[in-house]
Short mmCIF file of C-alpha atoms in Angstrom, two decimals:
data_model
loop_
_atom_site.label_atom_id
_atom_site.label_comp_id
_atom_site.label_asym_id
_atom_site.label_seq_id
_atom_site.Cartn_x
_atom_site.Cartn_y
_atom_site.Cartn_z
CA UNK K 1 -53.31 23.61 16.13
CA UNK K 2 -49.88 21.68 16.33
CA UNK K 3 -47.24 23.23 14.02
CA UNK K 4 -46.53 21.19 10.98
CA UNK K 5 -43.17 19.61 10.65
CA UNK K 6 -41.77 20.97 7.33
CA UNK K 7 -40.25 17.65 6.43
CA UNK K 8 -43.37 15.78 7.18
CA UNK K 9 -44.45 13.09 9.89
CA UNK K 10 -41.05 11.82 11.43
CA UNK K 11 -38.79 14.03 9.32
CA UNK K 12 -36.30 16.54 10.22
CA UNK K 13 -35.98 20.04 9.96
CA UNK K 14 -33.04 21.87 8.01
CA UNK K 15 -31.64 23.00 11.35
CA UNK K 16 -31.67 19.37 12.52
CA UNK K 17 -30.14 18.21 9.17
CA UNK K 18 -27.20 20.65 9.67
CA UNK K 19 -26.75 19.71 13.26
CA UNK K 20 -26.42 16.07 12.21
CA UNK K 21 -23.83 16.76 9.37
CA UNK K 22 -21.85 18.69 12.10
CA UNK K 23 -22.00 15.63 14.38
CA UNK K 24 -20.89 13.34 11.74
CA UNK K 25 -17.96 15.54 10.77
CA UNK K 26 -16.96 15.58 14.43
CA UNK K 27 -17.18 11.83 14.86
CA UNK K 28 -15.39 11.01 11.64
CA UNK K 29 -11.77 10.81 12.07
CA UNK K 30 -8.85 10.73 9.55
CA UNK K 31 -7.05 7.40 9.27
CA UNK K 32 -3.78 7.17 10.71
CA UNK K 33 -0.60 5.35 9.88
CA UNK K 34 1.58 5.00 13.07
CA UNK K 35 5.35 4.10 12.86
CA UNK K 36 8.73 5.54 13.69
CA UNK K 37 10.19 8.44 11.84
CA UNK K 38 11.45 6.20 9.17
CA UNK K 39 10.33 4.60 5.99
CA UNK K 40 10.73 0.82 7.11
CA UNK K 41 7.73 -1.38 7.28
CA UNK K 42 5.35 1.52 6.94
CA UNK K 43 6.42 2.86 3.68
CA UNK K 44 4.46 0.73 1.29
CA UNK K 45 1.29 1.48 3.17
CA UNK K 46 2.07 5.03 3.06
CA UNK K 47 2.73 4.93 -0.71
CA UNK K 48 -0.51 2.99 -1.44
CA UNK K 49 -2.71 5.58 0.43
CA UNK K 50 -1.15 8.36 -1.35
CA UNK K 51 -1.47 6.71 -4.80
CA UNK K 52 -5.12 6.27 -3.83
CA UNK K 53 -5.52 9.87 -2.55
CA UNK K 54 -6.44 8.87 0.79
CA UNK K 55 -5.72 11.44 3.37
CA UNK K 56 -4.41 10.02 6.47
CA UNK K 57 -2.46 11.28 9.41
CA UNK K 58 1.23 10.16 9.37
CA UNK K 59 2.05 9.55 12.94
CA UNK K 60 5.74 9.24 13.66
CA UNK K 61 6.81 8.22 17.07
CA UNK K 62 10.18 8.79 18.52
CA UNK K 63 12.02 5.54 19.62
CA UNK K 64 12.32 6.66 23.24
CA UNK K 65 8.74 7.44 23.57
CA UNK K 66 7.63 4.01 22.17
CA UNK K 67 8.27 1.71 25.14
CA UNK K 68 5.78 3.70 27.27
CA UNK K 69 3.33 4.16 24.46
CA UNK K 70 3.42 0.33 23.86
CA UNK K 71 3.11 -0.40 27.58
CA UNK K 72 -0.09 1.84 27.88
CA UNK K 73 -1.74 -0.06 25.04
CA UNK K 74 -2.38 3.16 23.10
CA UNK K 75 -2.45 1.41 19.78
CA UNK K 76 -3.63 -2.02 20.82
CA UNK K 77 -2.38 -4.28 23.58
CA UNK K 78 1.00 -5.76 22.81
CA UNK K 79 1.12 -4.39 19.10
CA UNK K 80 4.01 -3.43 17.31
CA UNK K 81 4.50 -0.89 14.70
CA UNK K 82 3.32 -0.14 12.10
CA UNK K 83 -0.43 0.17 12.98
CA UNK K 84 -3.22 1.47 10.91
CA UNK K 85 -6.06 3.22 12.69
CA UNK K 86 -9.00 3.26 10.45
CA UNK K 87 -11.39 6.31 10.35
CA UNK K 88 -13.69 4.66 12.66
CA UNK K 89 -11.10 4.08 15.29
CA UNK K 90 -10.30 0.37 14.43
CA UNK K 91 -6.73 -0.59 14.89
CA UNK K 92 -5.01 -3.01 12.46
CA UNK K 93 -1.44 -4.42 13.08
CA UNK K 94 1.02 -6.40 10.97
CA UNK K 95 2.49 -4.34 8.04
CA UNK K 96 1.80 -7.08 5.48
CA UNK K 97 -1.58 -7.76 6.47
CA UNK K 98 -2.54 -3.97 6.48
CA UNK K 99 -0.90 -3.56 3.11
CA UNK K 100 -3.06 -6.66 1.67
CA UNK K 101 -6.21 -5.39 3.27
CA UNK K 102 -5.92 -1.76 1.98
CA UNK K 103 -4.91 -3.23 -1.53
CA UNK K 104 -8.02 -5.26 -1.41
CA UNK K 105 -10.30 -2.38 -0.20
CA UNK K 106 -9.09 -0.23 -3.09
CA UNK K 107 -9.11 -2.72 -5.81
CA UNK K 108 -5.36 -3.15 -6.21
CA UNK K 109 -5.37 -6.87 -6.49
CA UNK K 110 -4.09 -9.57 -8.97
CA UNK K 111 -6.89 -10.22 -11.89
CA UNK K 112 -6.17 -14.04 -11.89
CA UNK K 113 -4.37 -16.89 -10.23
CA UNK K 114 -1.32 -16.64 -12.43
CA UNK K 115 -0.98 -12.81 -11.20
CA UNK K 116 -1.65 -13.91 -7.61
CA UNK K 117 1.34 -16.42 -7.75
CA UNK K 118 3.61 -13.71 -9.25
CA UNK K 119 2.85 -11.56 -6.20
CA UNK K 120 3.52 -14.38 -3.96
CA UNK K 121 6.62 -15.47 -5.71
CA UNK K 122 8.18 -11.96 -5.19
CA UNK K 123 7.34 -11.88 -1.56
CA UNK K 124 8.70 -15.29 -0.85
CA UNK K 125 11.79 -14.79 -2.79
CA UNK K 126 12.85 -11.57 -0.85
CA UNK K 127 12.04 -13.33 2.39
CA UNK K 128 14.04 -16.09 1.64
CA UNK K 129 16.95 -13.94 1.32
CA UNK K 130 16.19 -11.61 4.16
CA UNK K 131 16.01 -14.47 6.83
CA UNK K 132 19.48 -15.51 6.33
CA UNK K 133 21.70 -14.91 9.34
CA UNK K 134 23.28 -11.37 9.28
CA UNK K 135 21.21 -10.23 6.14
CA UNK K 136 20.21 -7.14 7.77
CA UNK K 137 23.22 -6.30 10.02
CA UNK K 138 24.44 -3.30 8.19
CA UNK K 139 21.05 -1.75 8.27
CA UNK K 140 20.69 -2.36 12.02
CA UNK K 141 24.26 -1.88 13.19
CA UNK K 142 25.86 1.63 13.18
CA UNK K 143 29.55 1.67 11.90
CA UNK K 144 29.29 -1.97 10.72
CA UNK K 145 32.59 -3.55 9.45
CA UNK K 146 33.06 -3.55 5.68
CA UNK K 147 32.62 -7.38 5.72
CA UNK K 148 29.12 -6.83 7.28
CA UNK K 149 28.22 -4.10 4.91
CA UNK K 150 29.17 -6.21 2.05
CA UNK K 151 27.17 -9.32 3.39
CA UNK K 152 24.12 -7.08 3.50
CA UNK K 153 24.68 -5.61 0.09
CA UNK K 154 25.24 -9.23 -1.34
CA UNK K 155 21.91 -10.28 0.18
CA UNK K 156 19.91 -7.38 -1.33
CA UNK K 157 21.65 -7.60 -4.53
CA UNK K 158 20.86 -11.52 -4.55
CA UNK K 159 17.11 -10.82 -4.34
CA UNK K 160 16.87 -8.10 -6.68
CA UNK K 161 18.88 -10.03 -9.37
CA UNK K 162 16.54 -12.98 -9.04
CA UNK K 163 13.50 -10.49 -9.52
CA UNK K 164 15.45 -8.88 -12.45
CA UNK K 165 15.58 -12.45 -13.97
CA UNK K 166 11.79 -13.15 -13.17
CA UNK K 167 10.84 -9.96 -14.93
CA UNK K 168 12.85 -10.41 -17.98
CA UNK K 169 9.40 -10.65 -19.79
CA UNK K 170 9.23 -6.99 -20.22
CA UNK K 171 6.46 -6.69 -17.52
CA UNK K 172 5.89 -3.22 -15.93
CA UNK K 173 4.18 -4.56 -12.80
CA UNK K 174 5.00 -7.19 -10.27
CA UNK K 175 2.05 -9.45 -11.20
CA UNK K 176 2.82 -9.15 -14.89
CA UNK K 177 -0.60 -7.36 -15.27
CA UNK K 178 -2.68 -5.54 -12.48
CA UNK K 179 -1.08 -2.88 -10.18
CA UNK K 180 -1.04 -4.50 -6.53
CA UNK K 181 0.14 -3.99 -3.27
CA UNK K 182 3.42 -5.80 -4.23
CA UNK K 183 4.54 -2.75 -6.34
CA UNK K 184 4.20 -0.53 -3.44
CA UNK K 185 6.46 -2.92 -1.44
CA UNK K 186 8.98 -2.98 -4.20
CA UNK K 187 9.13 0.72 -4.43
CA UNK K 188 9.40 1.11 -0.56
CA UNK K 189 12.35 -1.50 -0.57
CA UNK K 190 14.13 0.80 -3.26
CA UNK K 191 13.54 3.97 -1.34
CA UNK K 192 14.29 2.59 1.91
CA UNK K 193 17.59 1.13 1.01
CA UNK K 194 18.93 1.76 -2.47
CA UNK K 195 18.22 5.58 -2.86
CA UNK K 196 18.13 6.45 1.01
CA UNK K 197 21.27 8.53 1.86
CA UNK K 198 20.43 8.45 5.59
CA UNK K 199 21.07 4.68 6.33
CA UNK K 200 23.32 4.02 9.32
CA UNK K 201 26.12 2.84 6.97
CA UNK K 202 25.76 5.18 3.91
CA UNK K 203 28.16 2.89 1.82
CA UNK K 204 25.33 0.25 1.68
CA UNK K 205 23.21 2.44 -0.43
CA UNK K 206 25.97 3.25 -2.66
CA UNK K 207 26.74 -0.32 -3.14
CA UNK K 208 23.11 -1.05 -3.88
CA UNK K 209 22.92 1.85 -6.34
CA UNK K 210 25.95 0.29 -8.23
CA UNK K 211 23.96 -3.10 -8.25
CA UNK K 212 20.89 -1.99 -9.46
CA UNK K 213 22.16 0.06 -12.29
CA UNK K 214 22.74 -3.00 -14.16
CA UNK K 215 19.43 -4.64 -13.51
CA UNK K 216 17.03 -3.24 -16.12
CA UNK K 217 14.11 -5.37 -15.64
CA UNK K 218 14.15 -4.74 -11.86
CA UNK K 219 14.43 -1.06 -12.32
CA UNK K 220 11.57 -0.97 -15.19
CA UNK K 221 9.26 -2.06 -12.57
CA UNK K 222 10.45 0.21 -9.82
CA UNK K 223 10.26 3.20 -12.16
CA UNK K 224 7.01 2.36 -13.18
CA UNK K 225 5.38 2.53 -9.66
CA UNK K 226 7.84 5.37 -8.82
CA UNK K 227 6.40 7.68 -11.54
CA UNK K 228 2.86 6.80 -10.12
CA UNK K 229 3.89 7.82 -6.65
CA UNK K 230 6.45 10.66 -7.62
CA UNK K 231 5.00 13.28 -5.22
CA UNK K 232 5.20 10.90 -2.27
CA UNK K 233 8.66 9.80 -3.29
CA UNK K 234 9.89 13.27 -3.58
CA UNK K 235 8.82 13.97 -0.14
CA UNK K 236 10.62 11.12 1.58
CA UNK K 237 13.28 12.35 4.01
CA UNK K 238 16.52 10.40 4.52
CA UNK K 239 16.28 8.15 7.34
CA UNK K 240 18.07 5.22 9.16
CA UNK K 241 15.80 2.81 7.26
#
């Protein structure tokens, strides 16, 4: 007589089951955040994943290696960094889009239209200041002049002061309610520029620390999300941005 399958007709044996599990582990890859060896546009994404306990490979590419990697299309044809490579191999680009997508995936979104407005208001306020001519010159240019450093410091101080005034209602989150991706953006801005001792012009971070010392409302929001991500913040190394 034909041997009976212990799992029934069409079923799988225990050996088959274990083999399938082994294959699944082999085919499943850890997500990757791919960027340069810096905080920059990837840091908010890293903070969000760390907060949610998502294990990921933090791929850091040396600047001289990037042109060849980009030309080869290793992380998508024509893509700039950062990119997020999902565990199924799908490549996502554009830092803000990645952050918003992951925020939605992990339930870190505004609870209503008013909170959504507050998040967008913060994002647009920052961009209104950073798009001004010379706003980032002391970040990008080594040995910038004192005038250039002051221009960048004034730009950052201006938008942080605007946020401080907006957040005078006592809120602890950007939205005024729910924790969202915007909180990780604020934290990344702070650790990339204000507390970062590795900037190309170290006096810039010194000036920004002096400015934020008087921004009680801004720092309340920063310190709340910082406490949520303390281990990840402590692990950050000084870098050029």
